[in-house]
Coordinates of C-alpha atoms in Angstrom, one line a residue:
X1 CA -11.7 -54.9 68.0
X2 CA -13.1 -52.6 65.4
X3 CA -12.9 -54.3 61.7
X4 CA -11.2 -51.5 59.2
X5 CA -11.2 -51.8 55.5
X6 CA -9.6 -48.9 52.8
X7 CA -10.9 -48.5 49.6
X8 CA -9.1 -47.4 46.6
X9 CA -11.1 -45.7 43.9
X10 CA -9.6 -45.0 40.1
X11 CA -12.3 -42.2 39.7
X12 CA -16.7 -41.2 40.7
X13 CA -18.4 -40.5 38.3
X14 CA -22.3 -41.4 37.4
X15 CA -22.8 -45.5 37.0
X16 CA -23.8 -48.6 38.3
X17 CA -20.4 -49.3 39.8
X18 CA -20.4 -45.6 41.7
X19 CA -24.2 -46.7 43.2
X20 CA -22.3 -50.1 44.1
X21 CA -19.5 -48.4 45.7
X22 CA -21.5 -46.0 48.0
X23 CA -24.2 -49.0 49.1
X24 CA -20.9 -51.2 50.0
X25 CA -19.2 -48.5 52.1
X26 CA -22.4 -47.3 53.4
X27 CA -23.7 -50.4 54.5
X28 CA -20.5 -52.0 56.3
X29 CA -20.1 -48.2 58.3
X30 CA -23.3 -48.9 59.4
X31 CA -22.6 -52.3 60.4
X32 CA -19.8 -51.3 62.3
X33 CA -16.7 -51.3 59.9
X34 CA -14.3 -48.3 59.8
X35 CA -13.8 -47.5 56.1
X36 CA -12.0 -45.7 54.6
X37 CA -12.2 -44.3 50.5
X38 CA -8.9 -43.5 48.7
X39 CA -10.0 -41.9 46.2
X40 CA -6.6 -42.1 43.2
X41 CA -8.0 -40.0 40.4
X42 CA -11.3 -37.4 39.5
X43 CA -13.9 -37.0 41.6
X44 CA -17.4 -35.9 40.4
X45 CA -18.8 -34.6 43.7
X46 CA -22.7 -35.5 42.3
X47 CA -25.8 -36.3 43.7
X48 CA -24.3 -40.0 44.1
X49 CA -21.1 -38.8 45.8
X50 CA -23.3 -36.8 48.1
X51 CA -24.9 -39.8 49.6
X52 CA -21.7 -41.4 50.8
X53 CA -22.3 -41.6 54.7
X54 CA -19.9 -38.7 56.5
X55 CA -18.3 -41.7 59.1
X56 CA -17.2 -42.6 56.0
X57 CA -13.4 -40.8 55.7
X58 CA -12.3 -39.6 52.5
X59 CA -8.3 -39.0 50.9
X60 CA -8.2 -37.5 47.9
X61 CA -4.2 -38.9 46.4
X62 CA -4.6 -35.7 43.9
X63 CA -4.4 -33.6 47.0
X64 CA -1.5 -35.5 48.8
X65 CA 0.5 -35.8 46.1
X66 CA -0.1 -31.9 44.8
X67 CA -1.7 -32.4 41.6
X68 CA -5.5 -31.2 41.8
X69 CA -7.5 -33.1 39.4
X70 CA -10.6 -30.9 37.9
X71 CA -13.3 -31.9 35.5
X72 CA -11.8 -33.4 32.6
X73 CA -11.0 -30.8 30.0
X74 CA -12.5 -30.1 26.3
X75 CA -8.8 -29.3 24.4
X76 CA -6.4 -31.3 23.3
X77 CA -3.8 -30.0 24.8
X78 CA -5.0 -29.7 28.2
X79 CA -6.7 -33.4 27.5
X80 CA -3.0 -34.6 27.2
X81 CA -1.7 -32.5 30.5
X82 CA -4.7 -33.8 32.1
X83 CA -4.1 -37.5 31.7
X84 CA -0.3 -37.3 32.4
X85 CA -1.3 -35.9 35.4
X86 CA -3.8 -38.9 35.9
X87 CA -1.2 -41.4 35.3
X88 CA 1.5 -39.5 37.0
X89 CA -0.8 -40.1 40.3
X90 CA -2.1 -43.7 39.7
X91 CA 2.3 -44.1 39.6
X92 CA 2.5 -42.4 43.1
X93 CA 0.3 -44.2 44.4
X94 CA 2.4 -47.0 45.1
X95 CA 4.0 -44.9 48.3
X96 CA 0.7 -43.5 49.2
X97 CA 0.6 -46.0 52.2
X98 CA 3.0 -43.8 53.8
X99 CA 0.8 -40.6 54.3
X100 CA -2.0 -42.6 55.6
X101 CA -1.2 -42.8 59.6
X102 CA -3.0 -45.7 60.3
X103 CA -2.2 -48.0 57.0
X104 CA -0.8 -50.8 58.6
X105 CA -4.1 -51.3 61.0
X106 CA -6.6 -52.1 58.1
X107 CA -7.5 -55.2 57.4
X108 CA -8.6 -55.7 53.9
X109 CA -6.8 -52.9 51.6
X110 CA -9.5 -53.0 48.3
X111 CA -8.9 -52.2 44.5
X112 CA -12.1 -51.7 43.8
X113 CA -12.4 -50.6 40.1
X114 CA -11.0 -53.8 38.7
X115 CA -7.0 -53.6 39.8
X116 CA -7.1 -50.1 38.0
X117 CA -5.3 -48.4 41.2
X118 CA -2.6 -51.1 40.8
X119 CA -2.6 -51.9 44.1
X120 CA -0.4 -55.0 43.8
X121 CA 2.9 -52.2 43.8
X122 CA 1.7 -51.3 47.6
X123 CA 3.7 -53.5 50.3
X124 CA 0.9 -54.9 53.3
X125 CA 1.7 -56.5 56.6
X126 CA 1.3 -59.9 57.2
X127 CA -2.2 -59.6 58.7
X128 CA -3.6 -57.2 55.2
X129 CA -6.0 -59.0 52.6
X130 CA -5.0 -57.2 49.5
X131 CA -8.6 -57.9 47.2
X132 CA -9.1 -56.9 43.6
X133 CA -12.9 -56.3 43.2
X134 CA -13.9 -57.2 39.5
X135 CA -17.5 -55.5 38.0
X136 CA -17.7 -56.6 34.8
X137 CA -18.8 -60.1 32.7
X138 CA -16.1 -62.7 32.9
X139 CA -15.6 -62.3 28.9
X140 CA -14.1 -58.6 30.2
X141 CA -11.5 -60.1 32.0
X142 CA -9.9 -63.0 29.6
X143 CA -9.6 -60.1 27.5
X144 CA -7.2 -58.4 29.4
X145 CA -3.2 -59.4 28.6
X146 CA -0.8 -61.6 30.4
X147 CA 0.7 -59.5 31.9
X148 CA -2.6 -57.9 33.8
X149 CA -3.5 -61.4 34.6
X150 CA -0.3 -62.4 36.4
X151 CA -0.9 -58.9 38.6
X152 CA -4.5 -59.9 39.3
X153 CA -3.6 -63.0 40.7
X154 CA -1.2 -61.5 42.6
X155 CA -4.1 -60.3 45.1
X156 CA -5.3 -62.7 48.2
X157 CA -8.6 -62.3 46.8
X158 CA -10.7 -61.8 43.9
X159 CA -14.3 -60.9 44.4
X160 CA -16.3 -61.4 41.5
X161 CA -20.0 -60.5 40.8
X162 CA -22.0 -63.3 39.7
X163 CA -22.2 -67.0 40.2
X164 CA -21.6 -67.3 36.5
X165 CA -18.2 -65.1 36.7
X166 CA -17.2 -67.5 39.3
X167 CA -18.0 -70.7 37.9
X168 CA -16.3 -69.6 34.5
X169 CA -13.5 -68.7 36.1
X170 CA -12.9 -71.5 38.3
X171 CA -13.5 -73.8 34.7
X172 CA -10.4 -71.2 33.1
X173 CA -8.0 -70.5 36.2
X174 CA -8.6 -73.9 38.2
X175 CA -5.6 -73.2 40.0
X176 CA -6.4 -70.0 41.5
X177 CA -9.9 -71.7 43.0
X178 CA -8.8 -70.4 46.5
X179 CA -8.9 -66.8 45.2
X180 CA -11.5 -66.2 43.8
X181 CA -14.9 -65.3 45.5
X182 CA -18.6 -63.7 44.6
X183 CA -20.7 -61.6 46.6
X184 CA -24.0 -59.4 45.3
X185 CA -23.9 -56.0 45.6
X186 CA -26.2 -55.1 48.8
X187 CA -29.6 -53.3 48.8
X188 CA -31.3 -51.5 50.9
X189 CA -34.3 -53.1 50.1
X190 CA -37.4 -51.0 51.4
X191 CA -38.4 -48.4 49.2
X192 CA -37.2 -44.4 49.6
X193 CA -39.6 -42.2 50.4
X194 CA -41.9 -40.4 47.1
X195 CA -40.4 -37.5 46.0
X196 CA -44.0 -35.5 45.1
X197 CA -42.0 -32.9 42.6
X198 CA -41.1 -35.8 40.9
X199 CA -44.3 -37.7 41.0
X200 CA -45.9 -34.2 39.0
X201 CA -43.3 -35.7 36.0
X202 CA -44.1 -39.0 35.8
X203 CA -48.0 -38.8 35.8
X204 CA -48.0 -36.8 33.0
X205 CA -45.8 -39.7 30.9
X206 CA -48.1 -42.0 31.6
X207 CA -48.7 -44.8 30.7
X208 CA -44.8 -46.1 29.8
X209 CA -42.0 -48.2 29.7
X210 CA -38.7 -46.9 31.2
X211 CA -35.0 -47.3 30.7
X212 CA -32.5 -46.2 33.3
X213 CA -29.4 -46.4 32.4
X214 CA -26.0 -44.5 30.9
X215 CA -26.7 -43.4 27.1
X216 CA -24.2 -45.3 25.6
X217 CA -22.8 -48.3 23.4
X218 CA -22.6 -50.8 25.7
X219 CA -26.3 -49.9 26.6
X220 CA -27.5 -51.2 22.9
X221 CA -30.1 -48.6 22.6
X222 CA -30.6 -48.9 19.1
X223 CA -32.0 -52.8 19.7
X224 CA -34.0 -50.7 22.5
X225 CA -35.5 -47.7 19.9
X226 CA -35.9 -50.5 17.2
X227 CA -37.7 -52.8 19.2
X228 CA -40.0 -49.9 20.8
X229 CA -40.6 -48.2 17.4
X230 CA -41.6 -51.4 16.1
X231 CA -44.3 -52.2 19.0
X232 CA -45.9 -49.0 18.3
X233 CA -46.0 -49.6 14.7
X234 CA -48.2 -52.9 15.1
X235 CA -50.0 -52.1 17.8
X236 CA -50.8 -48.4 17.7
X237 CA -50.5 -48.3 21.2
X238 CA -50.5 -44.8 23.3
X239 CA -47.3 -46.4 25.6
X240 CA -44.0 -44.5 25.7
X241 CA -40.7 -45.0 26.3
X242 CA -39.1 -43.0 28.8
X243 CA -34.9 -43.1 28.4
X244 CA -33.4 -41.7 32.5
X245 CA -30.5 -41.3 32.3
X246 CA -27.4 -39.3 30.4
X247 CA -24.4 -40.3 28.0
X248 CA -22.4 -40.4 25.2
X249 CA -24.8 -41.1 22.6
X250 CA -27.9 -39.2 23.8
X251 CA -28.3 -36.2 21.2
X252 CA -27.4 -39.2 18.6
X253 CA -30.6 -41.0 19.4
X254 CA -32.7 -38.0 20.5
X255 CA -31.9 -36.5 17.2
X256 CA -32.6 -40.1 15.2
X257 CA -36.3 -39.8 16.9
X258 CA -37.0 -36.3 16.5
X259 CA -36.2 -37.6 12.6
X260 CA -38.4 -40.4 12.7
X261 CA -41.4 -38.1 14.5
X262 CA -41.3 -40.6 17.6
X263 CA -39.6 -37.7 19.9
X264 CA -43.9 -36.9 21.8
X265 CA -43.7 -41.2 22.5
X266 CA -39.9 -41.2 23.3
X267 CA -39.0 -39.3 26.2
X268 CA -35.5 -38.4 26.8
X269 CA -35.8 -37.4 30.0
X270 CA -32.4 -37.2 31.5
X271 CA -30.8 -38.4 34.7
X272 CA -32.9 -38.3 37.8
X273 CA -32.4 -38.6 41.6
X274 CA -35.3 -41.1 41.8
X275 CA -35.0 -44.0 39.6
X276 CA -37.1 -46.0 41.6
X277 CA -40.1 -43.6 41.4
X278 CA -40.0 -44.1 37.6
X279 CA -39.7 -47.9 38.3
X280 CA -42.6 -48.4 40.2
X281 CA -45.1 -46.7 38.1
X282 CA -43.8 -47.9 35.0
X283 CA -45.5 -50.9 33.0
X284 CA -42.0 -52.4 32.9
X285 CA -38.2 -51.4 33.1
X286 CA -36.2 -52.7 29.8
X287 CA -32.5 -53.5 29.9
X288 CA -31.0 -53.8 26.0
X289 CA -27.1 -54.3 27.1
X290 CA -24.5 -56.3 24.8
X291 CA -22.8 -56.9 28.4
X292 CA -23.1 -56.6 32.0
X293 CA -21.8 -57.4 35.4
X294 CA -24.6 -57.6 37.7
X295 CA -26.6 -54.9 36.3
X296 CA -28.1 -52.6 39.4
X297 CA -31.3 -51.5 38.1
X298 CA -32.9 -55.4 37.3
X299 CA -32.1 -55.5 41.2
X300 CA -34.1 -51.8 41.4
X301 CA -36.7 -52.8 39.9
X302 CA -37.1 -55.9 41.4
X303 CA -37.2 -53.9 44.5
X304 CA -39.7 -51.5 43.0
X305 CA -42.4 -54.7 42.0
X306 CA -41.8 -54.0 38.5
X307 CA -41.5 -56.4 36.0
X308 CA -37.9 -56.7 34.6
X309 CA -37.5 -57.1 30.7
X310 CA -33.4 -57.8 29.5
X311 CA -31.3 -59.2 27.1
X312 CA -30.2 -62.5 27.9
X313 CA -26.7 -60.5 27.5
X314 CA -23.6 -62.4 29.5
X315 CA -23.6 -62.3 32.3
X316 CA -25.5 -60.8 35.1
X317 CA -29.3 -60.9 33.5
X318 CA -29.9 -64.0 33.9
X319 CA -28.8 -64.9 37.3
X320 CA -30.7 -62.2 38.7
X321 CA -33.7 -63.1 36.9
X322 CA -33.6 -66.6 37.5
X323 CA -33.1 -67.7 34.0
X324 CA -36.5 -66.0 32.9
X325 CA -38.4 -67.1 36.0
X326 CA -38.3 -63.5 37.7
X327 CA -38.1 -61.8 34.4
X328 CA -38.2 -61.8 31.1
X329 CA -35.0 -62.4 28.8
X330 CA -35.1 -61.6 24.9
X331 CA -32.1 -62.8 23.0
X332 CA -29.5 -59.8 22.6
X333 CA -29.5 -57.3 19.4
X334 CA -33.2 -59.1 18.5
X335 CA -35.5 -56.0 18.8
X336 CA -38.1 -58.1 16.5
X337 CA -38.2 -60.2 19.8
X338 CA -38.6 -57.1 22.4
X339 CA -41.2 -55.8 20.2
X340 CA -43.0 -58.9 20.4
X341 CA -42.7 -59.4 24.4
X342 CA -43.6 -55.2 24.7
X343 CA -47.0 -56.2 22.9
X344 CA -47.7 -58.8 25.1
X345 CA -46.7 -57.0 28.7
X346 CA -48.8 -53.8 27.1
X347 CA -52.2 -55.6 26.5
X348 CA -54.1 -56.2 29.7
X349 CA -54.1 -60.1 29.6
X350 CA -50.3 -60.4 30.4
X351 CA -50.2 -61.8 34.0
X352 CA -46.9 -60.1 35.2
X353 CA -47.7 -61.1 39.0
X354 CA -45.7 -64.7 38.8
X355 CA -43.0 -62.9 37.9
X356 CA -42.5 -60.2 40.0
X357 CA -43.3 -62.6 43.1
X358 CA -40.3 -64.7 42.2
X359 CA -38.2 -61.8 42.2
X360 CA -39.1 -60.8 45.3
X361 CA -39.1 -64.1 46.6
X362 CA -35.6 -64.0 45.5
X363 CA -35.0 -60.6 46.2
X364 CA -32.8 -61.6 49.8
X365 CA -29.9 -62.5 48.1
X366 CA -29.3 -59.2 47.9
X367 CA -29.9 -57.6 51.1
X368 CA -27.2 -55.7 53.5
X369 CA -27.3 -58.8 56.0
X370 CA -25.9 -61.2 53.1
X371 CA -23.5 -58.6 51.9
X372 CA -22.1 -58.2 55.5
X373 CA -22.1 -61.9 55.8
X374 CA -20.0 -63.0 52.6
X375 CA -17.9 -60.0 53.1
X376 CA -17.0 -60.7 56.3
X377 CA -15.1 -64.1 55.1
X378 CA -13.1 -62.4 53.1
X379 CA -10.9 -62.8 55.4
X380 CA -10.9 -66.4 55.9

């Protein structure tokens, strides 16, 4: 018998956890799954969204419960309507299992944005795993009240990220050790093919170091620009630093270099289809986060055979480096530090080969076949 699992989805927009979502659905359709996405709130239909495989099937609660959700609106008043609306629906939800024919057949019913669909008000059969899917460092979730907690552990199962999640959680919460499980996110880990369009862009920023990530203060990009600006300073060197990706605070920064005359040797280039192209001709990627889950693009580049530079940032970093074996880790918010380690990866004497064949030594434990193996004793 066919294996069915429904995900419900707060929102899409453009992130690590979106990327995470499509390679998850993706890869167990493939492998023989029915799933199904729910989505509860706004849906950017991007190039991210576009990806998602069409056996997937889509419900959009916005539409079923007559409250269309658009992009979110610049006023205040229609801000205010806007997010009654959102909440309004997130409260519906609870009876959505009733316009969903076959509800009662899946198997693992998923909250997959960290319990934000509230799942826990929907009633299951006997047979339904109902599984809370958590993205962020363990440090996120103590932080959430009482009251959340009691509803989290009101689910079958908690999937966590990282070994480190788990193990903290199991040290906090000893007896809710039956609930709580970790899986990696799951890669496709050959290469896509070279978009040549794109290819044109990034020989002509050569040679550089690249960031890919959201623009934003989570991200620590101000460590990353100090750290950078520094490098150059002592070194003189002629490498860039190309920023892919979009956000919050991107005119902030782009505006603090154009300032400081560093806007011809840092690149804001925007968001781009092909991260990975970027990654693999890049003399390394940097991650500058305060915090993480299990940050998707160390596993990119990784994939990509480039070296990974981070901050040792709790908690995903490290366990995907191997504690500095498959990587290199620069204590958080120390840009002196990253300056230091961006001299010595941008002279030629750096051997970065031991590290990047760790990685990839390493690189299986993030493949589909794992993904579809851990997932599948969810159950158990």
């Amino acid at each position: 018998m066919q294996k069915k699992a429904i995900f419900f989805v707060r929102n899409f927009i453009v992130g690590g956890v979106e990327r995470v979502l499509v390679s998850a659905v993706n890869t167990l359709s493939k492998n023989g799954w029915k799933i199904t996405i729910v989505w509860t709130g706004m849906v950017e239909k991007n190039h991210i969204w576009q990806t998602i495989s069409p056996d997937v099937q889509q419900i959009f609660a916005s539409e079923i419960w007559h409250l269309k959700l658009s992009e979110k609106p610049q006023n205040f008043c229609s801000k205010f309507l806007w997010h009654l609306r959102s909440k309004l629906i997130i409260w519906l939800n609870r009876y959505i299992a009733k316009y969903i024919p076959d509800f009662n057949t899946y198997d693992y019913v998923i909250d997959f944005k960290n319990g934000s669909s509230l799942l826990y008000n929907i009633p299951l059969q006997a047979h339904q795993k109902r599984i809370v899917w958590m993205h962020g460092a363990f440090s996120g979730f103590q932080k959430k009240k009482k009251f959340q907690h009691k509803k989290l552990f009101s689910y079958d199962k908690i999937v966590c990220l990282t070994e480190d999640f788990k193990n903290q959680f199991l040290q906090y919460y000893p007896k809710y050790a039956s609930k709580i499980y970790q899986i990696y996110n799951p890669f496709d880990l050959s290469l896509p093919p070279i978009n040549q369009n794109e290819e044109q862009q990034i020989k002509k920023m050569q040679p550089y170091f690249v960031h890919v990530s959201r623009i934003d203060t989570d991200k620590d990009i101000n460590t990353l620009l100090l750290g950078y600006e520094k490098f150059i300073t002592n070194t003189k060197s002629k490498t860039k630093l190309v920023l892919i990706g979009d956000g919050k605070q991107k005119n902030h920064f782009q505006k603090m270099c154009q300032e400081k005359g560093l806007d011809n040797q840092i690149i804001f280039y925007g968001t781009s289809q092909f991260p990975y192209q970027w990654m693999q001709n890049a003399k390394a990627l940097i991650l500058s986060s305060y915090k993480e889950g299990l940050p998707t693009v160390l596993i990119e580049a990784q994939i990509s055979n480039c070296l990974a530079i981070s901050s040792d940032c709790p908690e995903g970093p490290k366990e995907i480096l191997k504690a500095g074996q498959a990587g290199i880790l620069y204590p958080t918010g120390d840009y002196n530090c990253l300056a230091s380690i961006l001299s010595d990866v941008d002279s030629q004497n750096f051997n970065k080969e031991k590290y990047i064949l760790c990685a990839q030594q390493n690189l299986y434990r993030f493949s589909s076949e794992e993904f579809i193996k851990k997932f599948n004793q969810l159950g158990m």
